[in-house]
């Protein structure tokens, strides 16, 4: 277990800068997701941490030690690649033992640790199989075991669930969480799947075009996103431009009360954000507006309305317990609870 | 008509002449190896050519020399071709030019390379005269014997010249298709550079390199023109021995040539079968 710090890390390939002055601090034992769309530089960051790529600028710290000049094989930061990369000419046991063999670990110790880890990934009795005889999920578990058997300071997972089908994803997710609980190893994993990040990580680092946009606990991305882009990446959001005026935001629809603004912020231009599921159909005490309903779609467990708010269209999710039975074309009251409004 | 029949019918015009020429010639050769050669009055098949060839004094020495040359050429080819492929893979500037030069020997016939080696490496050749001119050796006769030598160094040199690019291109394409991921993974798991090479890269290349090495060995073992030009007259490599019997003005020697040719073919066949049995299976990943 070790804490990890990246300070001003940048990396370019030719003229294309893929990581831009990245600062990040990860505490010992944390499980962190590097989240972002494909090509945003996530895997490059992982490889810089692993020592497989050198940053053009910036410093990588493991604890207080500068790691920039420490080669990958001496970092104790083991990376599990997206496409498993099991050595096809080795058995499962040999694959798992590879790192220990390279470190010239005693044969008896290797055997003991390989058996332990096979039990952990629930693959006892499969040690003599070749990778070609394994399913995708089993391959991924072996790849994880091959890293864990080394008891690394830092575990780096590149898209660990992306090649698995839905059922295996659940199994693998549970295994990663179990392993993390058991080994308490500082873990950084890369994903482009927001749901995967939310389900696994303690904190998420959201990256767009090599820039870190927000690094925070999972809940903050949903409830306190730092920008419209971050909010949109984490599910559907409704936005309305306005300016602060006392304890409200003045918009083209009217004043929205919110505890997030005060007298000293009056005049500041903001984007008011509220999630579709937080809007309540019907008239309430504060922030209730009469809005024309443009469409209504029955989705089984909920109804989705699209309502006109100023010049824009907002989504409203109406759960089964609060169905009002509004119809398309009519105007209806909707309430935007002040404590559910967020300003970006 | 099912698809298999159609495929056979469509390929028949190309296959039939090839089969007639190959198996016809091969069949006649086998018949002659059993001393069945009615043209010169040998019309009773027997094993006399085989017993005579196997009793030949030169045979054992020829076999040892042939094995020495073939195994050395094959081993050195693989080692140097892999080294070249690894270097070519990491070359960034002028890669296309280097690749062109590297592949160039593939287009040059063996005989031309052998004659070039003779002009370059013999004691009266260019290298000997050049080193003598610069005073590195006092006289061109002091130049080491590199062609028509006892160990077949000149022959090995020519085969390397020709085979390194051939295997090198195969190795390079394997390396390129493999990418860097396995190496990065191995380093991340704690392998040093040399361990990455011997425990990861070479085993991953093995499925492509082993058949290549069998091809090199079979070719080197069975071809005669290079050892004929660059080898010694005694002992000569086995294919040269066959050629000598075959071109002897006394046609009675012809069954000896055929018997030896059949024995060489059988030896190579057994080598390929052994390779398939012991390495071919492990080759499948």
Coordinates of C-alpha atoms in Angstrom, one line a residue:
Chain A
X1 CA 0.0 0.0 0.0
X2 CA 1.3 3.4 -0.9
X3 CA 0.0 6.8 -1.7
X4 CA 0.5 8.2 -5.1
X5 CA 0.9 11.7 -6.3
X6 CA 1.1 13.2 -9.8
X7 CA 2.4 16.7 -10.0
X8 CA 2.2 18.7 -13.3
X9 CA 2.4 15.6 -15.4
X10 CA 2.2 16.2 -19.2
X11 CA 2.6 13.9 -22.1
X12 CA 2.6 14.5 -25.9
X13 CA 2.8 12.2 -28.9
X14 CA 4.2 14.5 -31.6
X15 CA 2.0 17.6 -31.7
X16 CA -0.8 15.8 -29.9
X17 CA -0.8 16.5 -26.1
X18 CA -2.6 13.7 -24.5
X19 CA -2.1 14.5 -20.8
X20 CA -2.0 18.2 -19.8
X21 CA -0.4 19.3 -16.5
X22 CA -2.1 16.7 -14.4
X23 CA -2.2 17.0 -10.6
X24 CA -3.7 14.2 -8.6
X25 CA -3.2 12.8 -5.1
X26 CA -4.4 9.3 -4.3
X27 CA -4.3 8.1 -0.7
X28 CA -3.0 4.8 0.4
X29 CA -5.6 2.0 -0.1
X30 CA -8.0 4.1 -2.2
X31 CA -9.8 2.7 -5.2
X32 CA -9.7 5.4 -7.9
X33 CA -11.4 5.4 -11.4
X34 CA -9.8 7.4 -14.2
X35 CA -13.0 8.0 -16.2
X36 CA -13.3 9.6 -19.6
X37 CA -14.2 9.0 -23.3
X38 CA -11.9 6.9 -25.5
X39 CA -8.7 8.7 -26.4
X40 CA -8.8 11.1 -23.6
X41 CA -5.4 10.0 -22.2
X42 CA -6.5 7.7 -19.4
X43 CA -4.4 4.7 -20.4
X44 CA -1.4 7.0 -20.9
X45 CA -1.7 8.2 -17.4
X46 CA -1.9 4.6 -16.2
X47 CA 1.3 3.8 -18.2
X48 CA 3.1 6.8 -16.8
X49 CA 2.3 5.6 -13.3
X50 CA 3.4 2.1 -14.2
X51 CA 6.7 3.5 -15.6
X52 CA 5.9 2.2 -19.1
X53 CA 5.8 5.7 -20.5
X54 CA 7.9 8.7 -19.4
X55 CA 6.1 12.0 -18.8
X56 CA 7.4 14.9 -20.8
X57 CA 7.0 17.1 -17.8
X58 CA 6.0 16.7 -14.2
X59 CA 6.8 14.3 -11.4
X60 CA 5.3 10.9 -10.2
X61 CA 5.6 10.3 -6.5
X62 CA 5.1 7.0 -4.7
X63 CA 4.9 8.2 -1.1
X64 CA 7.7 10.7 -0.9
X65 CA 9.9 9.0 -3.5
X66 CA 10.2 10.5 -7.0
X67 CA 9.6 7.6 -9.4
X68 CA 10.4 9.2 -12.8
X69 CA 13.7 7.5 -13.3
X70 CA 12.7 4.2 -11.7
X71 CA 12.1 1.6 -14.4
X72 CA 8.8 -0.2 -14.6
X73 CA 10.2 -3.5 -13.4
X74 CA 11.3 -2.0 -10.2
X75 CA 8.2 0.1 -9.4
X76 CA 6.0 -2.5 -7.7
X77 CA 3.2 -1.0 -9.7
X78 CA 1.6 -3.8 -11.7
X79 CA -0.6 -3.1 -14.6
X80 CA -3.4 -5.4 -15.8
X81 CA -4.1 -4.8 -19.5
X82 CA -7.5 -4.4 -21.1
X83 CA -7.1 -7.5 -23.4
X84 CA -5.8 -9.8 -20.6
X85 CA -2.5 -10.6 -22.5
X86 CA -2.1 -14.0 -20.9
X87 CA 1.0 -15.6 -22.3
X88 CA -0.5 -18.2 -24.7
X89 CA 2.5 -20.6 -24.5
X90 CA 2.1 -20.9 -20.7
X91 CA -0.4 -22.6 -18.5
X92 CA -2.6 -20.7 -16.0
X93 CA -0.1 -21.5 -13.2
X94 CA 2.8 -20.5 -15.2
X95 CA 1.1 -17.2 -16.2
X96 CA 0.4 -16.4 -12.6
X97 CA 3.9 -17.4 -11.5
X98 CA 5.6 -15.3 -14.2
X99 CA 6.3 -12.2 -12.1
X100 CA 7.6 -14.3 -9.1
X101 CA 9.8 -16.3 -11.4
X102 CA 11.3 -13.1 -12.9
X103 CA 12.1 -12.1 -9.3
X104 CA 13.7 -15.4 -8.7
X105 CA 11.4 -16.3 -5.9
X106 CA 11.9 -19.7 -4.3
X107 CA 9.9 -22.4 -6.1
X108 CA 8.1 -23.6 -3.0
X109 CA 7.0 -20.0 -2.2
X110 CA 5.8 -19.6 -5.8
X111 CA 3.8 -22.8 -5.6
X112 CA 2.2 -21.8 -2.3
X113 CA 1.3 -18.3 -3.5
X114 CA -0.1 -19.5 -6.9
X115 CA -2.3 -21.9 -5.1
X116 CA -3.5 -19.2 -2.7
X117 CA -4.4 -16.9 -5.5
X118 CA -6.1 -19.6 -7.6
X119 CA -8.3 -20.2 -4.6
X120 CA -9.0 -16.5 -4.3
X121 CA -10.1 -16.2 -7.9
X122 CA -12.0 -19.5 -7.5
X123 CA -10.1 -21.3 -10.2
X124 CA -8.6 -24.2 -8.2
X125 CA -7.9 -27.2 -10.4
X126 CA -7.6 -25.1 -13.5
X127 CA -3.9 -24.3 -13.1
X128 CA -2.7 -26.6 -15.8
X129 CA -5.1 -25.2 -18.5
X130 CA -3.8 -23.2 -21.4
X131 CA -5.3 -19.7 -21.9
X132 CA -7.0 -20.9 -25.1
X133 CA -9.1 -23.2 -22.9
X134 CA -10.5 -20.4 -20.7
X135 CA -13.5 -18.2 -21.0
X136 CA -13.2 -14.4 -21.2
X137 CA -14.1 -14.0 -17.5
X138 CA -11.6 -16.7 -16.4
X139 CA -8.9 -15.0 -18.5
X140 CA -9.6 -11.7 -16.8
X141 CA -9.4 -13.4 -13.4
X142 CA -6.1 -15.0 -14.2
X143 CA -4.7 -11.6 -15.5
X144 CA -5.8 -10.1 -12.2
X145 CA -4.3 -13.0 -10.2
X146 CA -1.0 -12.6 -12.1
X147 CA -0.8 -9.1 -10.8
X148 CA -2.0 -9.7 -7.3
X149 CA 0.3 -12.7 -6.6
X150 CA 3.1 -10.1 -6.6
X151 CA 1.5 -8.2 -3.7
X152 CA 2.1 -4.9 -5.5
X153 CA 2.1 -1.5 -3.8
X154 CA -0.1 -0.2 -6.6
X155 CA -2.6 -2.1 -8.8
X156 CA -3.3 -0.5 -12.2
X157 CA -6.3 -1.9 -14.1
X158 CA -6.9 -0.8 -17.7
X159 CA -10.6 -1.2 -18.6
X160 CA -10.9 -4.4 -16.5
X161 CA -14.5 -5.0 -17.4
X162 CA -14.8 -3.8 -20.9
X163 CA -14.3 -7.1 -22.7
X164 CA -16.8 -9.0 -20.5
X165 CA -20.5 -9.6 -21.0
X166 CA -23.0 -8.2 -18.5
X167 CA -23.1 -11.3 -16.2
X168 CA -19.3 -11.6 -16.1
X169 CA -19.0 -7.9 -15.5
X170 CA -20.9 -8.3 -12.2
X171 CA -18.8 -11.2 -11.1
X172 CA -15.6 -9.4 -12.0
X173 CA -16.7 -6.2 -10.3
X174 CA -17.4 -8.2 -7.1
X175 CA -14.0 -9.8 -7.4
X176 CA -12.2 -6.5 -7.7
X177 CA -14.1 -5.1 -4.7
X178 CA -13.3 -8.3 -2.7
X179 CA -9.7 -8.2 -3.6
X180 CA -9.4 -4.5 -2.8
X181 CA -11.0 -5.1 0.6
X182 CA -8.7 -8.1 1.3
X183 CA -5.4 -6.7 0.1
X184 CA -6.2 -3.0 0.7
X185 CA -3.9 -2.2 -2.2
X186 CA -4.0 1.3 -3.7
X187 CA -5.8 0.7 -7.0
X188 CA -6.3 2.9 -10.0
X189 CA -8.5 1.7 -12.8
X190 CA -9.3 3.1 -16.2
X191 CA -12.8 3.1 -17.6
X192 CA -15.0 4.9 -20.1
X193 CA -18.1 3.5 -18.5
X194 CA -19.6 6.0 -16.0
X195 CA -21.7 3.3 -14.3
X196 CA -18.6 1.0 -13.8
X197 CA -16.7 3.9 -12.2
X198 CA -19.7 4.7 -9.9
X199 CA -20.1 1.1 -8.8
X200 CA -16.4 0.5 -8.1
X201 CA -14.6 3.6 -7.1
X202 CA -14.1 5.6 -3.9
X203 CA -13.3 8.6 -6.0
X204 CA -13.4 9.4 -9.7
X205 CA -11.0 11.4 -11.8
X206 CA -12.9 12.6 -14.8
X207 CA -10.7 13.4 -17.8
X208 CA -11.5 15.1 -21.1
X209 CA -8.8 15.6 -23.8
X210 CA -6.1 15.1 -21.3
X211 CA -7.4 17.6 -18.7
X212 CA -8.6 16.6 -15.3
X213 CA -12.1 18.1 -15.0
X214 CA -13.1 16.9 -11.6
X215 CA -11.6 14.6 -9.0
X216 CA -14.0 13.9 -6.3
X217 CA -16.1 11.3 -4.4
X218 CA -18.6 9.5 -6.6
X219 CA -21.7 11.3 -5.2
X220 CA -20.2 14.8 -6.0
X221 CA -20.3 14.0 -9.8
X222 CA -24.0 13.5 -9.6
X223 CA -24.9 16.2 -7.1
X224 CA -22.2 18.7 -7.4
X225 CA -20.6 18.6 -10.9
X226 CA -18.1 21.3 -11.6
X227 CA -19.3 22.0 -15.1
X228 CA -22.1 21.4 -17.5
X229 CA -19.9 18.9 -19.3
X230 CA -19.2 16.9 -16.1
X231 CA -22.9 17.0 -15.3
X232 CA -23.9 15.8 -18.7
X233 CA -21.4 12.9 -18.6
X234 CA -23.0 11.7 -15.4
X235 CA -26.6 11.2 -16.7
X236 CA -29.2 13.5 -18.0
X237 CA -29.3 17.1 -16.7
X238 CA -31.3 20.2 -17.3
X239 CA -29.6 23.6 -17.6
X240 CA -30.9 27.1 -17.6
X241 CA -28.8 30.2 -17.8
X242 CA -29.4 33.0 -15.3
X243 CA -27.8 35.4 -12.8
X244 CA -27.6 35.4 -9.1
X245 CA -29.9 37.8 -7.3
X246 CA -30.0 37.4 -3.5
X247 CA -31.0 33.9 -2.6
X248 CA -32.3 33.2 -6.1
X249 CA -31.3 32.8 -9.7
X250 CA -33.1 35.0 -12.1
X251 CA -33.9 33.2 -15.4
X252 CA -36.1 33.8 -18.4
X253 CA -38.7 31.6 -16.7
X254 CA -38.6 33.5 -13.4
X255 CA -36.7 33.4 -10.1
X256 CA -35.4 30.0 -8.8
X257 CA -34.8 30.0 -5.1
X258 CA -31.7 28.3 -4.0
X259 CA -29.6 28.2 -0.9
X260 CA -26.4 28.1 -2.9
X261 CA -26.3 31.8 -3.6
X262 CA -26.2 34.9 -1.4
X263 CA -26.3 38.7 -1.5
X264 CA -22.5 38.9 -2.1
X265 CA -22.9 36.9 -5.3
X266 CA -25.6 39.0 -6.9
X267 CA -25.0 39.6 -10.6
X268 CA -22.9 36.5 -11.2
X269 CA -23.8 34.6 -14.3
X270 CA -24.5 30.9 -13.6
X271 CA -26.0 27.8 -15.2
X272 CA -28.8 26.4 -13.0
X273 CA -28.8 22.6 -13.1
X274 CA -31.4 20.1 -12.0
X275 CA -31.7 16.3 -12.7
X276 CA -34.9 15.1 -14.4
X277 CA -35.7 12.8 -11.5
X278 CA -35.5 15.7 -9.0
X279 CA -38.3 17.7 -10.6
X280 CA -41.6 17.1 -9.0
X281 CA -44.8 17.2 -11.1
X282 CA -47.3 19.4 -9.4
X283 CA -47.4 22.7 -7.5
X284 CA -45.2 23.1 -4.4
X285 CA -44.2 25.9 -2.1
X286 CA -41.2 27.3 -4.0
X287 CA -39.9 27.2 -7.5
X288 CA -43.2 26.0 -9.1
X289 CA -43.7 27.0 -12.7
X290 CA -46.4 26.3 -15.3
X291 CA -44.7 24.6 -18.2
X292 CA -46.2 23.3 -21.5
X293 CA -45.7 19.5 -22.0
X294 CA -44.2 18.8 -25.4
X295 CA -44.1 15.0 -25.2
X296 CA -44.9 12.1 -22.9
X297 CA -43.3 8.7 -23.1
X298 CA -44.3 5.7 -21.0
X299 CA -41.1 3.9 -20.1
X300 CA -42.6 1.1 -17.9
X301 CA -41.3 1.9 -14.5
X302 CA -41.5 5.7 -15.1
X303 CA -42.9 8.3 -17.4
X304 CA -40.7 10.7 -19.2
X305 CA -42.1 14.2 -19.9
X306 CA -40.4 16.7 -22.1
X307 CA -41.4 20.2 -21.0
X308 CA -40.8 23.6 -22.3
X309 CA -38.7 25.8 -19.9
X310 CA -38.0 29.2 -21.4
X311 CA -36.6 28.6 -24.8
X312 CA -35.3 25.1 -24.0
X313 CA -36.7 21.6 -23.5
X314 CA -36.2 19.8 -20.2
X315 CA -36.7 16.2 -19.3
X316 CA -38.8 15.2 -16.2
X317 CA -38.8 11.7 -14.8
X318 CA -42.1 10.9 -13.0
X319 CA -41.8 7.8 -10.9
X320 CA -44.7 5.4 -10.5
X321 CA -45.6 6.7 -7.0
X322 CA -46.2 10.2 -8.2
X323 CA -47.9 9.8 -11.5
X324 CA -50.1 12.8 -12.3
X325 CA -51.3 11.6 -15.7
X326 CA -50.5 14.8 -17.5
X327 CA -51.1 14.7 -21.3
X328 CA -49.0 15.9 -24.2
X329 CA -50.0 19.4 -25.2
X330 CA -51.3 20.6 -21.9
X331 CA -49.5 22.9 -19.5
X332 CA -48.9 21.7 -16.0
X333 CA -47.2 22.7 -12.8
X334 CA -43.7 21.5 -12.0
X335 CA -41.7 22.1 -8.9
X336 CA -38.0 22.5 -8.8
X337 CA -37.0 22.0 -5.1
X338 CA -34.4 24.6 -4.1
X339 CA -32.2 22.0 -2.4
X340 CA -32.0 19.9 -5.6
X341 CA -30.7 22.8 -7.7
X342 CA -27.0 23.0 -8.4
X343 CA -25.2 25.9 -9.9
X344 CA -22.3 25.5 -12.4
Chain B
X1 CA -21.6 -30.9 -58.1
X2 CA -20.5 -30.3 -54.6
X3 CA -17.9 -27.6 -53.8
X4 CA -15.1 -30.1 -53.2
X5 CA -15.5 -31.7 -56.6
X6 CA -15.6 -28.3 -58.2
X7 CA -12.4 -27.3 -56.5
X8 CA -10.6 -30.4 -57.6
X9 CA -11.8 -30.0 -61.2
X10 CA -10.9 -26.3 -61.3
X11 CA -7.3 -26.9 -60.0
X12 CA -6.8 -30.1 -62.1
X13 CA -5.2 -28.3 -65.1
X14 CA -2.5 -26.8 -62.8
X15 CA -2.2 -29.8 -60.6
X16 CA -1.9 -32.6 -63.1
X17 CA 1.4 -31.4 -64.9
X18 CA 2.9 -30.7 -61.5
X19 CA 2.0 -34.1 -60.2
X20 CA 3.2 -35.9 -63.3
X21 CA 6.5 -34.0 -63.4
X22 CA 7.2 -34.4 -59.6
X23 CA 5.9 -37.9 -58.9
X24 CA 6.9 -39.1 -62.4
X25 CA 10.5 -37.9 -61.9
X26 CA 10.5 -39.0 -58.3
X27 CA 9.1 -42.4 -59.3
X28 CA 11.8 -42.9 -62.0
X29 CA 14.5 -41.8 -59.5
X30 CA 13.3 -44.4 -56.9
X31 CA 13.2 -47.1 -59.6
X32 CA 16.8 -46.2 -60.6
X33 CA 17.9 -46.2 -57.0
X34 CA 16.9 -49.9 -56.9
X35 CA 19.2 -50.4 -60.0
X36 CA 16.3 -50.7 -62.4
X37 CA 17.7 -48.9 -65.4
X38 CA 16.8 -50.8 -68.5
X39 CA 18.5 -48.3 -70.8
X40 CA 21.9 -49.6 -69.7
X41 CA 20.8 -53.2 -69.2
X42 CA 20.0 -53.1 -65.5
X43 CA 16.5 -54.7 -65.4
X44 CA 16.5 -56.5 -62.1
X45 CA 15.6 -54.3 -59.1
X46 CA 17.9 -54.8 -56.1
X47 CA 19.5 -53.0 -53.2
X48 CA 23.0 -53.0 -54.5
X49 CA 23.1 -49.2 -55.1
X50 CA 22.1 -48.6 -51.5
X51 CA 24.6 -51.0 -50.0
X52 CA 27.3 -49.5 -52.2
X53 CA 26.5 -46.0 -51.2
X54 CA 26.3 -46.8 -47.5
X55 CA 29.7 -48.5 -47.8
X56 CA 31.3 -45.5 -49.3
X57 CA 34.2 -44.1 -47.2
X58 CA 33.3 -40.5 -47.8
X59 CA 29.6 -40.9 -46.8
X60 CA 30.1 -40.4 -43.0
X61 CA 32.4 -37.5 -43.4
X62 CA 30.0 -35.9 -45.9
X63 CA 27.1 -36.5 -43.6
X64 CA 28.9 -34.8 -40.7
X65 CA 30.0 -31.9 -42.9
X66 CA 26.4 -31.5 -44.2
X67 CA 24.9 -31.6 -40.7
X68 CA 27.5 -29.1 -39.5
X69 CA 26.9 -26.6 -42.3
X70 CA 23.1 -27.0 -42.2
X71 CA 22.8 -26.7 -38.4
X72 CA 25.2 -23.8 -38.1
X73 CA 23.6 -21.9 -41.0
X74 CA 20.1 -22.5 -39.5
X75 CA 21.1 -21.6 -36.0
X76 CA 23.0 -18.5 -37.0
X77 CA 20.2 -17.5 -39.4
X78 CA 17.6 -17.5 -36.7
X79 CA 19.8 -15.7 -34.2
X80 CA 20.9 -13.0 -36.6
X81 CA 17.5 -12.6 -38.2
X82 CA 15.8 -12.1 -34.8
X83 CA 18.4 -9.6 -33.8
X84 CA 18.0 -7.8 -37.1
X85 CA 14.2 -7.8 -36.8
X86 CA 14.4 -6.4 -33.2
X87 CA 16.7 -3.6 -34.5
X88 CA 14.5 -2.9 -37.5
X89 CA 11.4 -2.7 -35.4
X90 CA 12.8 0.0 -33.3
X91 CA 14.3 1.9 -36.2
X92 CA 12.5 5.2 -36.8
X93 CA 14.5 7.2 -39.3
X94 CA 15.1 5.8 -42.8
X95 CA 13.2 2.6 -41.9
X96 CA 12.0 2.1 -45.5
X97 CA 15.5 2.4 -47.0
X98 CA 17.0 0.0 -44.4
X99 CA 14.2 -2.5 -45.0
X100 CA 14.7 -2.4 -48.8
X101 CA 18.5 -3.0 -48.3
X102 CA 17.7 -5.8 -45.8
X103 CA 15.3 -7.6 -48.2
X104 CA 17.5 -7.1 -51.3
X105 CA 19.4 -10.4 -51.0
X106 CA 16.2 -12.4 -51.3
X107 CA 16.0 -11.4 -54.9
X108 CA 19.6 -12.5 -55.8
X109 CA 20.1 -16.1 -56.8
X110 CA 22.3 -18.3 -54.6
X111 CA 24.7 -18.9 -57.5
X112 CA 25.4 -15.2 -57.9
X113 CA 25.9 -14.8 -54.1
X114 CA 28.3 -17.8 -54.2
X115 CA 30.3 -16.4 -57.0
X116 CA 30.4 -13.0 -55.3
X117 CA 31.6 -14.7 -52.1
X118 CA 34.3 -16.4 -54.2
X119 CA 35.5 -13.1 -55.6
X120 CA 35.3 -11.4 -52.2
X121 CA 36.5 -13.9 -49.7
X122 CA 39.0 -16.2 -51.5
X123 CA 42.7 -15.8 -50.9
X124 CA 43.0 -14.1 -54.3
X125 CA 39.8 -12.1 -53.7
X126 CA 39.0 -8.5 -53.1
X127 CA 39.1 -8.7 -49.2
X128 CA 42.5 -10.4 -49.2
X129 CA 44.0 -7.9 -51.7
X130 CA 42.5 -5.0 -49.8
X131 CA 43.9 -6.1 -46.4
X132 CA 47.2 -6.8 -48.0
X133 CA 47.2 -3.4 -49.6
X134 CA 46.6 -1.7 -46.3
X135 CA 49.3 -3.8 -44.7
X136 CA 46.9 -5.7 -42.3
X137 CA 48.4 -8.9 -43.7
X138 CA 51.8 -9.2 -45.4
X139 CA 50.5 -11.2 -48.4
X140 CA 47.1 -12.1 -49.7
X141 CA 48.0 -15.8 -49.1
X142 CA 48.0 -14.9 -45.3
X143 CA 44.3 -14.2 -45.6
X144 CA 42.2 -16.8 -43.7
X145 CA 40.8 -19.6 -45.8
X146 CA 37.1 -18.7 -45.9
X147 CA 36.0 -20.4 -49.1
X148 CA 36.6 -23.9 -50.2
X149 CA 37.6 -24.5 -46.6
X150 CA 37.4 -27.5 -44.4
X151 CA 34.5 -26.3 -42.2
X152 CA 32.3 -24.9 -45.0
X153 CA 32.5 -21.3 -43.7
X154 CA 32.0 -19.9 -47.2
X155 CA 29.0 -22.0 -47.7
X156 CA 27.5 -20.9 -44.4
X157 CA 28.3 -17.3 -45.2
X158 CA 26.3 -17.5 -48.5
X159 CA 23.3 -19.2 -46.8
X160 CA 23.3 -16.6 -44.1
X161 CA 23.4 -13.8 -46.7
X162 CA 20.3 -15.3 -48.4
X163 CA 18.4 -16.7 -45.4
X164 CA 18.7 -13.9 -42.8
X165 CA 16.5 -11.5 -44.8
X166 CA 13.9 -14.3 -45.4
X167 CA 13.6 -15.3 -41.7
X168 CA 14.1 -11.6 -40.7
X169 CA 11.1 -10.5 -42.6
X170 CA 9.0 -13.2 -41.0
X171 CA 10.3 -12.3 -37.6
X172 CA 9.7 -8.6 -38.2
X173 CA 6.1 -9.2 -39.2
X174 CA 5.5 -11.3 -36.1
X175 CA 7.0 -8.6 -33.9
X176 CA 4.9 -5.9 -35.5
X177 CA 1.7 -7.9 -35.2
X178 CA 2.6 -8.6 -31.6
X179 CA 2.9 -4.9 -30.7
X180 CA 4.5 -3.7 -27.5
X181 CA 1.8 -4.9 -25.1
X182 CA 3.3 -8.2 -24.0
X183 CA 6.7 -6.5 -23.4
X184 CA 5.1 -3.7 -21.4
X185 CA 3.1 -6.3 -19.4
X186 CA 6.2 -8.4 -18.7
X187 CA 8.1 -5.3 -17.5
X188 CA 5.3 -4.3 -15.3
X189 CA 5.4 -7.8 -13.8
X190 CA 9.0 -7.2 -13.0
X191 CA 10.9 -8.7 -16.0
X192 CA 14.2 -7.2 -17.0
X193 CA 15.0 -6.5 -20.6
X194 CA 16.9 -9.8 -21.1
X195 CA 14.1 -11.7 -19.4
X196 CA 11.5 -10.1 -21.6
X197 CA 13.5 -11.3 -24.6
X198 CA 14.0 -14.8 -23.5
X199 CA 10.8 -15.5 -21.6
X200 CA 8.3 -13.5 -23.7
X201 CA 9.4 -12.3 -27.1
X202 CA 11.2 -15.5 -28.3
X203 CA 8.5 -17.9 -27.1
X204 CA 5.9 -15.7 -28.8
X205 CA 7.9 -15.8 -32.0
X206 CA 8.5 -19.5 -31.9
X207 CA 5.4 -20.6 -33.8
X208 CA 6.7 -18.6 -36.8
X209 CA 10.4 -19.2 -36.3
X210 CA 10.3 -23.0 -36.0
X211 CA 8.8 -23.8 -39.4
X212 CA 11.1 -21.2 -40.9
X213 CA 14.1 -22.9 -39.3
X214 CA 13.0 -26.3 -40.6
X215 CA 12.7 -24.8 -44.1
X216 CA 16.2 -23.3 -43.8
X217 CA 17.7 -26.6 -42.6
X218 CA 16.0 -28.7 -45.3
X219 CA 17.1 -26.3 -48.0
X220 CA 20.7 -26.1 -46.7
X221 CA 20.9 -29.8 -46.3
X222 CA 19.5 -30.6 -49.8
X223 CA 20.9 -28.0 -52.2
X224 CA 24.1 -28.5 -54.1
X225 CA 25.1 -25.4 -56.1
X226 CA 26.6 -23.4 -53.2
X227 CA 28.6 -26.3 -51.7
X228 CA 29.6 -27.3 -55.3
X229 CA 31.1 -23.8 -55.9
X230 CA 32.4 -23.0 -52.4
X231 CA 33.1 -26.4 -50.8
X232 CA 36.1 -28.7 -50.9
X233 CA 36.2 -31.7 -53.2
X234 CA 36.8 -34.1 -50.3
X235 CA 34.8 -34.5 -48.2
X236 CA 32.0 -32.8 -50.1
X237 CA 28.5 -32.2 -48.8
X238 CA 25.9 -34.9 -49.6
X239 CA 24.1 -33.1 -52.4
X240 CA 27.5 -32.6 -54.2
X241 CA 28.2 -36.3 -53.8
X242 CA 24.9 -37.0 -55.5
X243 CA 25.7 -34.5 -58.3
X244 CA 29.1 -36.2 -58.8
X245 CA 27.5 -39.6 -59.1
X246 CA 24.8 -38.3 -61.4
X247 CA 27.2 -36.5 -63.8
X248 CA 29.7 -39.3 -63.9
X249 CA 30.3 -40.4 -67.5
X250 CA 29.8 -44.0 -66.4
X251 CA 26.0 -44.4 -66.3
X252 CA 26.4 -47.3 -63.9
X253 CA 26.9 -44.7 -61.2
X254 CA 23.4 -43.2 -61.8
X255 CA 21.7 -45.7 -59.4
X256 CA 24.2 -44.6 -56.7
X257 CA 23.1 -40.9 -57.2
X258 CA 19.5 -41.9 -57.0
X259 CA 20.0 -44.1 -53.9
X260 CA 21.8 -41.2 -52.1
X261 CA 19.1 -38.7 -53.2
X262 CA 16.4 -41.0 -51.8
X263 CA 18.3 -41.3 -48.5
X264 CA 18.7 -37.5 -48.2
X265 CA 14.9 -37.2 -48.9
X266 CA 14.1 -39.8 -46.3
X267 CA 16.4 -38.1 -43.7
X268 CA 14.7 -34.7 -44.3
X269 CA 11.3 -36.4 -44.2
X270 CA 12.1 -38.0 -40.8
X271 CA 13.4 -34.6 -39.6
X272 CA 10.1 -32.9 -40.5
X273 CA 8.1 -35.8 -39.0
X274 CA 10.1 -35.5 -35.7
X275 CA 9.7 -31.7 -35.7
X276 CA 5.9 -32.2 -36.1
X277 CA 5.8 -34.8 -33.4
X278 CA 7.9 -33.1 -30.8
X279 CA 7.7 -29.4 -31.6
X280 CA 4.8 -29.0 -33.8
X281 CA 2.3 -29.7 -31.1
X282 CA 3.9 -27.3 -28.6
X283 CA 3.9 -24.8 -31.5
X284 CA 0.2 -24.6 -31.4
X285 CA -0.8 -21.8 -28.9

